[in-house]
């Protein structure tokens, strides 16, 4: 399954680029890349997976070969979730599976919460199903809250919405201040990039590759070249990056739910979920893979695959999920 076809799907700000493997008659799987990556992230994995599926790997807006957002329009986290809905509508998919790596997994997980009836299976590679606040709100006594009762309230007909406790401790205050400072810097960064709009700087191919490898120590030279094939364009002076420079800062407008909301988010996911984390050892080709499966009626159960190459672990355990109707066979 080495052959693929390029797709270009129209959106209001331009187009979303994607590449597809397999027959359109196969069960569809949408592949979502990580932050600042592109659809080529799946080039080495897809050929190892079952051939009776139709794989489509998309470039998020501002990444790879997809159009940049219009000037002045920020890259909201929810916009990336909306891009999945646009792609599925363009491909006329009513139900499909999602395979997401890193940031792509959190976007796919949130889509599964918002459109649970559309997702059959959710496969997460080195990713959490939701972008969660890493510093959950501390416990606050009822006296500090001022009123008894739960700190969240589900709204009728909509996904649960979480609200913080009424009492605000010094730690929470500091966290909010840090968040506001980060968002301010992110907005200022966007304005500076827009003011400096012009021809992007061109670098010699080897220089750009070395910069990519230096900033991503876990990426090997072969994979770095693969990412630059789709992530950069050749010009007379060298290579220029395709991605929008405004996305260098992770979404300045993302509102992350606290970890206390995780059970409520899980409750809205109706698909089978498979999570695989790869932990590299001293030898890059050898890794330790930890996986976790979940259904709405079953909690996550971690399993471990030791001393397997990354590709082998991804191939064997992902293939099992794609071909099974029972999650129990995975563990």
PDB file of C-alpha atoms in Angstrom:
ATOM      1  CA  UNK A   1       0.000   0.000   0.000  1.00  0.00           C
ATOM      2  CA  UNK A   2       2.822   2.369  -0.841  1.00  0.00           C
ATOM      3  CA  UNK A   3       0.857   4.306  -3.453  1.00  0.00           C
ATOM      4  CA  UNK A   4      -1.212   7.284  -2.329  1.00  0.00           C
ATOM      5  CA  UNK A   5      -3.278  10.046  -3.902  1.00  0.00           C
ATOM      6  CA  UNK A   6      -3.324  13.750  -3.042  1.00  0.00           C
ATOM      7  CA  UNK A   7      -6.596  15.440  -2.073  1.00  0.00           C
ATOM      8  CA  UNK A   8      -7.489  19.130  -1.913  1.00  0.00           C
ATOM      9  CA  UNK A   9     -10.741  19.927  -0.074  1.00  0.00           C
ATOM     10  CA  UNK A  10     -12.250  23.412  -0.382  1.00  0.00           C
ATOM     11  CA  UNK A  11     -12.836  25.463   2.792  1.00  0.00           C
ATOM     12  CA  UNK A  12     -13.819  29.162   3.186  1.00  0.00           C
ATOM     13  CA  UNK A  13     -10.197  30.293   3.735  1.00  0.00           C
ATOM     14  CA  UNK A  14      -8.729  28.167   0.924  1.00  0.00           C
ATOM     15  CA  UNK A  15      -8.252  24.413   1.042  1.00  0.00           C
ATOM     16  CA  UNK A  16      -7.335  21.529   3.336  1.00  0.00           C
ATOM     17  CA  UNK A  17      -4.733  19.217   1.805  1.00  0.00           C
ATOM     18  CA  UNK A  18      -4.722  15.495   2.464  1.00  0.00           C
ATOM     19  CA  UNK A  19      -3.271  12.263   1.140  1.00  0.00           C
ATOM     20  CA  UNK A  20      -5.117   8.964   0.865  1.00  0.00           C
ATOM     21  CA  UNK A  21      -4.157   5.296   0.769  1.00  0.00           C
ATOM     22  CA  UNK A  22      -6.299   2.313  -0.214  1.00  0.00           C
ATOM     23  CA  UNK A  23      -9.690   1.868  -1.832  1.00  0.00           C
ATOM     24  CA  UNK A  24     -12.538   4.247  -1.114  1.00  0.00           C
ATOM     25  CA  UNK A  25     -14.698   1.143  -0.641  1.00  0.00           C
ATOM     26  CA  UNK A  26     -12.812   0.328   2.556  1.00  0.00           C
ATOM     27  CA  UNK A  27     -13.841   1.509   6.015  1.00  0.00           C
ATOM     28  CA  UNK A  28     -12.601   5.107   6.377  1.00  0.00           C
ATOM     29  CA  UNK A  29      -9.925   6.167   8.861  1.00  0.00           C
ATOM     30  CA  UNK A  30      -8.948   9.821   9.300  1.00  0.00           C
ATOM     31  CA  UNK A  31      -5.314  10.298  10.371  1.00  0.00           C
ATOM     32  CA  UNK A  32      -4.418  13.440  12.345  1.00  0.00           C
ATOM     33  CA  UNK A  33      -0.814  14.622  12.728  1.00  0.00           C
ATOM     34  CA  UNK A  34       0.867  16.350  15.674  1.00  0.00           C
ATOM     35  CA  UNK A  35       1.533  20.037  16.337  1.00  0.00           C
ATOM     36  CA  UNK A  36       3.767  21.640  13.659  1.00  0.00           C
ATOM     37  CA  UNK A  37       3.903  18.288  11.776  1.00  0.00           C
ATOM     38  CA  UNK A  38       2.055  17.281   8.609  1.00  0.00           C
ATOM     39  CA  UNK A  39       0.374  14.320   6.919  1.00  0.00           C
ATOM     40  CA  UNK A  40       3.730  12.740   6.074  1.00  0.00           C
ATOM     41  CA  UNK A  41       3.882  11.678   9.732  1.00  0.00           C
ATOM     42  CA  UNK A  42       1.970   8.559   8.668  1.00  0.00           C
ATOM     43  CA  UNK A  43       3.995   7.634   5.579  1.00  0.00           C
ATOM     44  CA  UNK A  44       5.958   4.872   7.324  1.00  0.00           C
ATOM     45  CA  UNK A  45       3.049   3.553   9.398  1.00  0.00           C
ATOM     46  CA  UNK A  46       0.208   3.261   6.869  1.00  0.00           C
ATOM     47  CA  UNK A  47       1.968   0.677   4.631  1.00  0.00           C
ATOM     48  CA  UNK A  48       2.259  -1.613   7.686  1.00  0.00           C
ATOM     49  CA  UNK A  49      -1.463  -1.526   8.494  1.00  0.00           C
ATOM     50  CA  UNK A  50      -4.310  -3.641   7.039  1.00  0.00           C
ATOM     51  CA  UNK A  51      -5.029  -2.955   3.371  1.00  0.00           C
ATOM     52  CA  UNK A  52      -8.821  -3.246   3.615  1.00  0.00           C
ATOM     53  CA  UNK A  53      -9.239   0.289   5.018  1.00  0.00           C
ATOM     54  CA  UNK A  54      -9.302   3.711   3.377  1.00  0.00           C
ATOM     55  CA  UNK A  55      -6.768   5.963   5.141  1.00  0.00           C
ATOM     56  CA  UNK A  56      -6.883   9.741   4.730  1.00  0.00           C
ATOM     57  CA  UNK A  57      -4.208  11.845   6.434  1.00  0.00           C
ATOM     58  CA  UNK A  58      -5.044  15.548   6.471  1.00  0.00           C
ATOM     59  CA  UNK A  59      -2.882  18.615   7.011  1.00  0.00           C
ATOM     60  CA  UNK A  60      -4.432  20.860   9.655  1.00  0.00           C
ATOM     61  CA  UNK A  61      -4.915  24.480   8.633  1.00  0.00           C
ATOM     62  CA  UNK A  62      -1.596  26.335   8.574  1.00  0.00           C
ATOM     63  CA  UNK A  63       0.335  23.051   8.377  1.00  0.00           C
ATOM     64  CA  UNK A  64       1.829  21.105   5.495  1.00  0.00           C
ATOM     65  CA  UNK A  65       0.149  21.896   2.175  1.00  0.00           C
ATOM     66  CA  UNK A  66      -3.094  23.277   3.678  1.00  0.00           C
ATOM     67  CA  UNK A  67      -3.991  26.960   3.356  1.00  0.00           C
ATOM     68  CA  UNK A  68      -3.084  29.366   6.136  1.00  0.00           C
ATOM     69  CA  UNK A  69      -5.920  31.024   8.016  1.00  0.00           C
ATOM     70  CA  UNK A  70      -6.828  34.497   6.820  1.00  0.00           C
ATOM     71  CA  UNK A  71      -4.832  37.401   8.339  1.00  0.00           C
ATOM     72  CA  UNK A  72      -6.198  38.401  11.738  1.00  0.00           C
ATOM     73  CA  UNK A  73      -7.922  35.047  12.314  1.00  0.00           C
ATOM     74  CA  UNK A  74      -6.280  33.162  15.220  1.00  0.00           C
ATOM     75  CA  UNK A  75      -5.801  29.404  15.307  1.00  0.00           C
ATOM     76  CA  UNK A  76      -8.439  28.412  17.838  1.00  0.00           C
ATOM     77  CA  UNK A  77      -8.215  24.854  19.190  1.00  0.00           C
ATOM     78  CA  UNK A  78     -11.895  24.386  18.364  1.00  0.00           C
ATOM     79  CA  UNK A  79     -11.219  25.401  14.758  1.00  0.00           C
ATOM     80  CA  UNK A  80      -9.058  22.324  14.320  1.00  0.00           C
ATOM     81  CA  UNK A  81     -11.917  20.217  15.691  1.00  0.00           C
ATOM     82  CA  UNK A  82     -14.177  21.947  13.165  1.00  0.00           C
ATOM     83  CA  UNK A  83     -11.762  21.079  10.364  1.00  0.00           C
ATOM     84  CA  UNK A  84     -12.420  17.379  11.017  1.00  0.00           C
ATOM     85  CA  UNK A  85     -16.131  18.009  10.527  1.00  0.00           C
ATOM     86  CA  UNK A  86     -15.450  19.912   7.291  1.00  0.00           C
ATOM     87  CA  UNK A  87     -13.283  17.093   5.950  1.00  0.00           C
ATOM     88  CA  UNK A  88     -15.808  14.399   6.850  1.00  0.00           C
ATOM     89  CA  UNK A  89     -18.554  16.429   5.151  1.00  0.00           C
ATOM     90  CA  UNK A  90     -16.447  16.916   2.012  1.00  0.00           C
ATOM     91  CA  UNK A  91     -15.708  13.179   1.872  1.00  0.00           C
ATOM     92  CA  UNK A  92     -19.366  12.370   2.677  1.00  0.00           C
ATOM     93  CA  UNK A  93     -18.457  10.244   5.688  1.00  0.00           C
ATOM     94  CA  UNK A  94     -21.256   9.624   8.181  1.00  0.00           C
ATOM     95  CA  UNK A  95     -19.170   7.360  10.385  1.00  0.00           C
ATOM     96  CA  UNK A  96     -15.426   6.761  10.463  1.00  0.00           C
ATOM     97  CA  UNK A  97     -12.480   5.981  12.720  1.00  0.00           C
ATOM     98  CA  UNK A  98      -9.821   8.450  13.879  1.00  0.00           C
ATOM     99  CA  UNK A  99      -6.119   7.791  14.355  1.00  0.00           C
ATOM    100  CA  UNK A 100      -4.351  10.756  15.933  1.00  0.00           C
ATOM    101  CA  UNK A 101      -0.759  11.379  16.950  1.00  0.00           C
ATOM    102  CA  UNK A 102       0.077  13.763  19.816  1.00  0.00           C
ATOM    103  CA  UNK A 103      -1.876  17.018  19.281  1.00  0.00           C
ATOM    104  CA  UNK A 104      -3.921  15.294  16.585  1.00  0.00           C
ATOM    105  CA  UNK A 105      -5.107  12.803  19.196  1.00  0.00           C
ATOM    106  CA  UNK A 106      -6.412  15.517  21.522  1.00  0.00           C
ATOM    107  CA  UNK A 107      -8.253  17.146  18.609  1.00  0.00           C
ATOM    108  CA  UNK A 108      -9.677  13.782  17.560  1.00  0.00           C
ATOM    109  CA  UNK A 109     -10.685  13.021  21.141  1.00  0.00           C
ATOM    110  CA  UNK A 110     -12.570  16.292  21.467  1.00  0.00           C
ATOM    111  CA  UNK A 111     -14.299  15.637  18.133  1.00  0.00           C
ATOM    112  CA  UNK A 112     -15.376  12.247  19.511  1.00  0.00           C
ATOM    113  CA  UNK A 113     -16.983  14.064  22.457  1.00  0.00           C
ATOM    114  CA  UNK A 114     -18.806  16.568  20.260  1.00  0.00           C
ATOM    115  CA  UNK A 115     -19.861  14.107  17.534  1.00  0.00           C
ATOM    116  CA  UNK A 116     -19.914  10.706  19.284  1.00  0.00           C
ATOM    117  CA  UNK A 117     -22.287   9.174  16.748  1.00  0.00           C
ATOM    118  CA  UNK A 118     -19.770   9.726  13.935  1.00  0.00           C
ATOM    119  CA  UNK A 119     -16.714   8.001  15.446  1.00  0.00           C
ATOM    120  CA  UNK A 120     -16.374   4.214  15.316  1.00  0.00           C
ATOM    121  CA  UNK A 121     -12.882   3.788  16.794  1.00  0.00           C
ATOM    122  CA  UNK A 122     -10.447   6.291  18.307  1.00  0.00           C
ATOM    123  CA  UNK A 123      -6.740   5.369  18.114  1.00  0.00           C
ATOM    124  CA  UNK A 124      -4.354   7.652  20.016  1.00  0.00           C
ATOM    125  CA  UNK A 125      -0.587   7.462  19.464  1.00  0.00           C
ATOM    126  CA  UNK A 126       1.443   9.130  22.220  1.00  0.00           C
ATOM    127  CA  UNK A 127      -1.550  11.286  23.041  1.00  0.00           C
ATOM    128  CA  UNK A 128      -4.258  12.045  25.568  1.00  0.00           C
ATOM    129  CA  UNK A 129      -7.850  12.005  24.291  1.00  0.00           C
ATOM    130  CA  UNK A 130      -8.415  15.507  25.662  1.00  0.00           C
ATOM    131  CA  UNK A 131      -6.298  18.625  26.105  1.00  0.00           C
ATOM    132  CA  UNK A 132      -6.482  18.838  29.901  1.00  0.00           C
ATOM    133  CA  UNK A 133      -5.274  21.494  32.288  1.00  0.00           C
ATOM    134  CA  UNK A 134      -2.044  20.093  33.741  1.00  0.00           C
ATOM    135  CA  UNK A 135      -2.672  21.891  37.058  1.00  0.00           C
ATOM    136  CA  UNK A 136      -6.148  20.936  38.281  1.00  0.00           C
ATOM    137  CA  UNK A 137      -7.909  23.210  40.735  1.00  0.00           C
ATOM    138  CA  UNK A 138      -7.140  22.216  44.348  1.00  0.00           C
ATOM    139  CA  UNK A 139      -9.842  21.069  46.721  1.00  0.00           C
ATOM    140  CA  UNK A 140     -11.725  23.939  48.306  1.00  0.00           C
ATOM    141  CA  UNK A 141     -13.765  23.487  51.476  1.00  0.00           C
ATOM    142  CA  UNK A 142     -17.486  24.228  51.493  1.00  0.00           C
ATOM    143  CA  UNK A 143     -16.831  27.183  53.769  1.00  0.00           C
ATOM    144  CA  UNK A 144     -14.403  28.641  51.185  1.00  0.00           C
ATOM    145  CA  UNK A 145     -16.857  27.955  48.366  1.00  0.00           C
ATOM    146  CA  UNK A 146     -19.582  29.791  50.195  1.00  0.00           C
ATOM    147  CA  UNK A 147     -22.263  27.386  48.951  1.00  0.00           C
ATOM    148  CA  UNK A 148     -22.604  23.617  49.076  1.00  0.00           C
ATOM    149  CA  UNK A 149     -22.993  21.347  46.084  1.00  0.00           C
ATOM    150  CA  UNK A 150     -21.030  20.187  43.059  1.00  0.00           C
ATOM    151  CA  UNK A 151     -18.686  22.472  41.157  1.00  0.00           C
ATOM    152  CA  UNK A 152     -20.102  21.462  37.777  1.00  0.00           C
ATOM    153  CA  UNK A 153     -23.556  21.349  36.268  1.00  0.00           C
ATOM    154  CA  UNK A 154     -24.521  19.592  33.021  1.00  0.00           C
ATOM    155  CA  UNK A 155     -26.742  21.625  30.715  1.00  0.00           C
ATOM    156  CA  UNK A 156     -29.771  19.908  29.210  1.00  0.00           C
ATOM    157  CA  UNK A 157     -29.189  18.784  25.637  1.00  0.00           C
ATOM    158  CA  UNK A 158     -25.494  19.793  25.580  1.00  0.00           C
ATOM    159  CA  UNK A 159     -22.192  18.237  26.704  1.00  0.00           C
ATOM    160  CA  UNK A 160     -21.335  18.846  30.392  1.00  0.00           C
ATOM    161  CA  UNK A 161     -19.822  22.210  31.195  1.00  0.00           C
ATOM    162  CA  UNK A 162     -17.397  22.573  34.129  1.00  0.00           C
ATOM    163  CA  UNK A 163     -17.048  25.663  36.287  1.00  0.00           C
ATOM    164  CA  UNK A 164     -14.409  26.317  38.967  1.00  0.00           C
ATOM    165  CA  UNK A 165     -15.281  26.467  42.677  1.00  0.00           C
ATOM    166  CA  UNK A 166     -16.411  29.780  44.081  1.00  0.00           C
ATOM    167  CA  UNK A 167     -13.408  30.084  46.414  1.00  0.00           C
ATOM    168  CA  UNK A 168     -10.111  31.055  44.796  1.00  0.00           C
ATOM    169  CA  UNK A 169      -6.925  30.092  46.622  1.00  0.00           C
ATOM    170  CA  UNK A 170      -3.519  31.722  46.174  1.00  0.00           C
ATOM    171  CA  UNK A 171      -2.367  28.789  44.043  1.00  0.00           C
ATOM    172  CA  UNK A 172      -5.357  29.054  41.719  1.00  0.00           C
ATOM    173  CA  UNK A 173      -4.828  32.792  41.474  1.00  0.00           C
ATOM    174  CA  UNK A 174      -1.204  32.231  40.436  1.00  0.00           C
ATOM    175  CA  UNK A 175      -2.222  29.650  37.835  1.00  0.00           C
ATOM    176  CA  UNK A 176      -4.762  32.024  36.335  1.00  0.00           C
ATOM    177  CA  UNK A 177      -2.173  34.799  36.275  1.00  0.00           C
ATOM    178  CA  UNK A 178       0.294  32.516  34.489  1.00  0.00           C
ATOM    179  CA  UNK A 179      -2.384  31.549  31.976  1.00  0.00           C
ATOM    180  CA  UNK A 180      -3.242  35.173  31.260  1.00  0.00           C
ATOM    181  CA  UNK A 181       0.449  36.026  30.873  1.00  0.00           C
ATOM    182  CA  UNK A 182       0.915  33.176  28.402  1.00  0.00           C
ATOM    183  CA  UNK A 183      -2.126  34.159  26.366  1.00  0.00           C
ATOM    184  CA  UNK A 184      -0.976  37.785  26.304  1.00  0.00           C
ATOM    185  CA  UNK A 185       2.459  36.786  25.001  1.00  0.00           C
ATOM    186  CA  UNK A 186       0.855  34.532  22.405  1.00  0.00           C
ATOM    187  CA  UNK A 187      -1.335  37.358  21.112  1.00  0.00           C
ATOM    188  CA  UNK A 188       1.656  39.721  21.027  1.00  0.00           C
ATOM    189  CA  UNK A 189       3.607  37.079  19.100  1.00  0.00           C
ATOM    190  CA  UNK A 190       0.824  36.860  16.506  1.00  0.00           C
ATOM    191  CA  UNK A 191       0.788  40.648  16.062  1.00  0.00           C
ATOM    192  CA  UNK A 192       4.581  40.754  15.651  1.00  0.00           C
ATOM    193  CA  UNK A 193       4.462  38.031  13.014  1.00  0.00           C
ATOM    194  CA  UNK A 194       1.739  39.890  11.115  1.00  0.00           C
ATOM    195  CA  UNK A 195       3.690  43.154  11.280  1.00  0.00           C
ATOM    196  CA  UNK A 196       6.790  41.431   9.963  1.00  0.00           C
ATOM    197  CA  UNK A 197       4.863  39.771   7.151  1.00  0.00           C
ATOM    198  CA  UNK A 198       7.039  39.320   4.111  1.00  0.00           C
ATOM    199  CA  UNK A 199       8.982  36.692   2.267  1.00  0.00           C
ATOM    200  CA  UNK A 200       9.877  33.843   4.643  1.00  0.00           C
ATOM    201  CA  UNK A 201      13.556  33.212   5.214  1.00  0.00           C
ATOM    202  CA  UNK A 202      15.071  30.543   2.974  1.00  0.00           C
ATOM    203  CA  UNK A 203      17.627  28.056   4.300  1.00  0.00           C
ATOM    204  CA  UNK A 204      19.848  25.514   2.655  1.00  0.00           C
ATOM    205  CA  UNK A 205      18.160  22.046   2.802  1.00  0.00           C
ATOM    206  CA  UNK A 206      20.808  20.594   5.121  1.00  0.00           C
ATOM    207  CA  UNK A 207      20.673  23.630   7.417  1.00  0.00           C
ATOM    208  CA  UNK A 208      16.881  23.398   7.708  1.00  0.00           C
ATOM    209  CA  UNK A 209      17.094  19.674   8.400  1.00  0.00           C
ATOM    210  CA  UNK A 210      19.657  20.177  11.154  1.00  0.00           C
ATOM    211  CA  UNK A 211      17.502  22.876  12.781  1.00  0.00           C
ATOM    212  CA  UNK A 212      14.517  20.537  12.742  1.00  0.00           C
ATOM    213  CA  UNK A 213      16.562  17.710  14.295  1.00  0.00           C
ATOM    214  CA  UNK A 214      18.017  20.045  16.933  1.00  0.00           C
ATOM    215  CA  UNK A 215      14.543  21.212  18.018  1.00  0.00           C
ATOM    216  CA  UNK A 216      13.120  17.669  17.916  1.00  0.00           C
ATOM    217  CA  UNK A 217      15.681  15.329  19.446  1.00  0.00           C
ATOM    218  CA  UNK A 218      13.327  12.330  19.142  1.00  0.00           C
ATOM    219  CA  UNK A 219      13.165  12.670  15.327  1.00  0.00           C
ATOM    220  CA  UNK A 220      15.742  10.810  13.228  1.00  0.00           C
ATOM    221  CA  UNK A 221      17.287  12.157  10.035  1.00  0.00           C
ATOM    222  CA  UNK A 222      15.172   9.947   7.756  1.00  0.00           C
ATOM    223  CA  UNK A 223      11.918  11.038   9.426  1.00  0.00           C
ATOM    224  CA  UNK A 224      13.065  14.668   9.410  1.00  0.00           C
ATOM    225  CA  UNK A 225      13.595  14.549   5.659  1.00  0.00           C
ATOM    226  CA  UNK A 226      10.154  12.971   5.262  1.00  0.00           C
ATOM    227  CA  UNK A 227       8.466  15.789   7.220  1.00  0.00           C
ATOM    228  CA  UNK A 228      10.300  18.458   5.208  1.00  0.00           C
ATOM    229  CA  UNK A 229       9.140  16.900   1.939  1.00  0.00           C
ATOM    230  CA  UNK A 230       5.650  18.141   2.728  1.00  0.00           C
ATOM    231  CA  UNK A 231       6.536  20.827   5.251  1.00  0.00           C
ATOM    232  CA  UNK A 232       8.833  22.939   3.076  1.00  0.00           C
ATOM    233  CA  UNK A 233       8.932  24.351  -0.458  1.00  0.00           C
ATOM    234  CA  UNK A 234      11.942  24.741  -2.715  1.00  0.00           C
ATOM    235  CA  UNK A 235      12.683  28.315  -3.845  1.00  0.00           C
ATOM    236  CA  UNK A 236      15.746  29.677  -5.679  1.00  0.00           C
ATOM    237  CA  UNK A 237      17.439  30.627  -2.374  1.00  0.00           C
ATOM    238  CA  UNK A 238      16.788  27.286  -0.671  1.00  0.00           C
ATOM    239  CA  UNK A 239      13.879  25.878   1.368  1.00  0.00           C
ATOM    240  CA  UNK A 240      11.111  27.816   3.116  1.00  0.00           C
ATOM    241  CA  UNK A 241       8.727  26.322   5.677  1.00  0.00           C
ATOM    242  CA  UNK A 242       5.111  25.918   4.564  1.00  0.00           C
ATOM    243  CA  UNK A 243       3.514  26.219   7.983  1.00  0.00           C
ATOM    244  CA  UNK A 244       2.027  29.468   9.190  1.00  0.00           C
ATOM    245  CA  UNK A 245       4.457  31.231  11.522  1.00  0.00           C
ATOM    246  CA  UNK A 246       1.531  32.253  13.739  1.00  0.00           C
ATOM    247  CA  UNK A 247       1.122  28.676  15.004  1.00  0.00           C
ATOM    248  CA  UNK A 248       4.530  28.595  16.685  1.00  0.00           C
ATOM    249  CA  UNK A 249       2.656  29.225  19.949  1.00  0.00           C
ATOM    250  CA  UNK A 250       0.177  26.554  20.962  1.00  0.00           C
ATOM    251  CA  UNK A 251      -3.354  27.915  20.640  1.00  0.00           C
ATOM    252  CA  UNK A 252      -3.554  31.197  22.530  1.00  0.00           C
ATOM    253  CA  UNK A 253      -7.299  30.846  22.796  1.00  0.00           C
ATOM    254  CA  UNK A 254      -7.740  27.248  23.962  1.00  0.00           C
ATOM    255  CA  UNK A 255      -9.864  26.830  27.080  1.00  0.00           C
ATOM    256  CA  UNK A 256      -8.657  23.608  28.678  1.00  0.00           C
ATOM    257  CA  UNK A 257     -11.060  21.634  30.894  1.00  0.00           C
ATOM    258  CA  UNK A 258      -9.722  20.638  34.309  1.00  0.00           C
ATOM    259  CA  UNK A 259      -8.934  17.003  35.100  1.00  0.00           C
ATOM    260  CA  UNK A 260     -12.059  16.911  37.251  1.00  0.00           C
ATOM    261  CA  UNK A 261     -14.049  17.027  34.014  1.00  0.00           C
ATOM    262  CA  UNK A 262     -12.363  13.956  32.528  1.00  0.00           C
ATOM    263  CA  UNK A 263     -15.039  11.432  33.635  1.00  0.00           C
ATOM    264  CA  UNK A 264     -17.707  13.659  32.103  1.00  0.00           C
ATOM    265  CA  UNK A 265     -15.810  13.899  28.834  1.00  0.00           C
ATOM    266  CA  UNK A 266     -15.255  10.140  28.729  1.00  0.00           C
ATOM    267  CA  UNK A 267     -18.988   9.631  29.256  1.00  0.00           C
ATOM    268  CA  UNK A 268     -19.662  11.411  25.977  1.00  0.00           C
ATOM    269  CA  UNK A 269     -17.276   9.201  23.966  1.00  0.00           C
ATOM    270  CA  UNK A 270     -19.210   6.302  22.427  1.00  0.00           C
ATOM    271  CA  UNK A 271     -16.424   4.817  20.305  1.00  0.00           C
ATOM    272  CA  UNK A 272     -13.886   2.170  21.274  1.00  0.00           C
ATOM    273  CA  UNK A 273     -10.606   3.845  22.237  1.00  0.00           C
ATOM    274  CA  UNK A 274      -7.054   2.520  21.989  1.00  0.00           C
ATOM    275  CA  UNK A 275      -4.175   4.570  23.458  1.00  0.00           C
ATOM    276  CA  UNK A 276      -0.533   3.691  22.778  1.00  0.00           C
ATOM    277  CA  UNK A 277       2.432   5.474  24.371  1.00  0.00           C
ATOM    278  CA  UNK A 278       5.972   4.885  23.136  1.00  0.00           C
ATOM    279  CA  UNK A 279       8.876   5.426  25.566  1.00  0.00           C
ATOM    280  CA  UNK A 280      12.249   5.346  23.831  1.00  0.00           C
ATOM    281  CA  UNK A 281      15.175   3.623  25.522  1.00  0.00           C
ATOM    282  CA  UNK A 282      18.861   4.291  24.856  1.00  0.00           C
ATOM    283  CA  UNK A 283      18.651   2.674  21.411  1.00  0.00           C
ATOM    284  CA  UNK A 284      16.275   4.686  19.200  1.00  0.00           C
ATOM    285  CA  UNK A 285      15.033   1.579  17.369  1.00  0.00           C
ATOM    286  CA  UNK A 286      13.951  -0.102  20.606  1.00  0.00           C
ATOM    287  CA  UNK A 287      11.079   1.210  22.650  1.00  0.00           C
ATOM    288  CA  UNK A 288       8.709   0.327  25.430  1.00  0.00           C
ATOM    289  CA  UNK A 289       5.078   0.621  24.414  1.00  0.00           C
ATOM    290  CA  UNK A 290       2.265   1.060  26.942  1.00  0.00           C
ATOM    291  CA  UNK A 291      -1.278   0.814  25.689  1.00  0.00           C
ATOM    292  CA  UNK A 292      -4.719   1.391  27.138  1.00  0.00           C
ATOM    293  CA  UNK A 293      -8.181   0.474  25.873  1.00  0.00           C
ATOM    294  CA  UNK A 294     -11.515   1.995  26.797  1.00  0.00           C
ATOM    295  CA  UNK A 295     -15.185   1.562  26.089  1.00  0.00           C
ATOM    296  CA  UNK A 296     -18.052   3.553  27.657  1.00  0.00           C
ATOM    297  CA  UNK A 297     -18.785   0.593  29.940  1.00  0.00           C
ATOM    298  CA  UNK A 298     -15.167  -0.329  30.733  1.00  0.00           C
ATOM    299  CA  UNK A 299     -12.376   1.663  32.362  1.00  0.00           C
ATOM    300  CA  UNK A 300      -8.924   1.928  30.807  1.00  0.00           C
ATOM    301  CA  UNK A 301      -6.685  -1.091  31.288  1.00  0.00           C
ATOM    302  CA  UNK A 302      -2.968  -0.572  30.576  1.00  0.00           C
ATOM    303  CA  UNK A 303      -0.884  -3.304  28.969  1.00  0.00           C
ATOM    304  CA  UNK A 304       2.774  -3.342  28.090  1.00  0.00           C
ATOM    305  CA  UNK A 305       4.844  -4.470  25.097  1.00  0.00           C
ATOM    306  CA  UNK A 306       8.559  -4.452  25.955  1.00  0.00           C
ATOM    307  CA  UNK A 307      11.588  -4.440  23.651  1.00  0.00           C
ATOM    308  CA  UNK A 308       9.708  -3.966  20.408  1.00  0.00           C
ATOM    309  CA  UNK A 309      10.522  -1.532  17.683  1.00  0.00           C
ATOM    310  CA  UNK A 310       8.163   1.441  17.495  1.00  0.00           C
ATOM    311  CA  UNK A 311       6.828   0.520  14.080  1.00  0.00           C
ATOM    312  CA  UNK A 312       6.210  -3.118  15.071  1.00  0.00           C
ATOM    313  CA  UNK A 313       4.325  -2.102  18.208  1.00  0.00           C
ATOM    314  CA  UNK A 314       2.198   0.372  16.250  1.00  0.00           C
ATOM    315  CA  UNK A 315       1.550  -2.121  13.447  1.00  0.00           C
ATOM    316  CA  UNK A 316       0.538  -5.148  15.492  1.00  0.00           C
ATOM    317  CA  UNK A 317      -1.618  -3.494  18.150  1.00  0.00           C
ATOM    318  CA  UNK A 318      -3.255  -0.968  15.822  1.00  0.00           C
ATOM    319  CA  UNK A 319      -4.054  -3.712  13.314  1.00  0.00           C
ATOM    320  CA  UNK A 320      -5.764  -5.746  16.037  1.00  0.00           C
ATOM    321  CA  UNK A 321      -7.984  -2.831  16.982  1.00  0.00           C
ATOM    322  CA  UNK A 322      -8.989  -2.140  13.386  1.00  0.00           C
ATOM    323  CA  UNK A 323     -10.055  -5.740  12.792  1.00  0.00           C
ATOM    324  CA  UNK A 324     -11.780  -6.529  16.071  1.00  0.00           C
ATOM    325  CA  UNK A 325     -15.266  -5.755  17.273  1.00  0.00           C
ATOM    326  CA  UNK A 326     -14.329  -6.614  20.855  1.00  0.00           C
ATOM    327  CA  UNK A 327     -11.806  -4.535  22.724  1.00  0.00           C
ATOM    328  CA  UNK A 328     -11.117  -7.430  25.091  1.00  0.00           C
ATOM    329  CA  UNK A 329      -8.939  -9.148  22.459  1.00  0.00           C
ATOM    330  CA  UNK A 330      -6.468  -6.268  22.619  1.00  0.00           C
ATOM    331  CA  UNK A 331      -5.253  -6.838  26.155  1.00  0.00           C
TER     332      UNK A 331
END
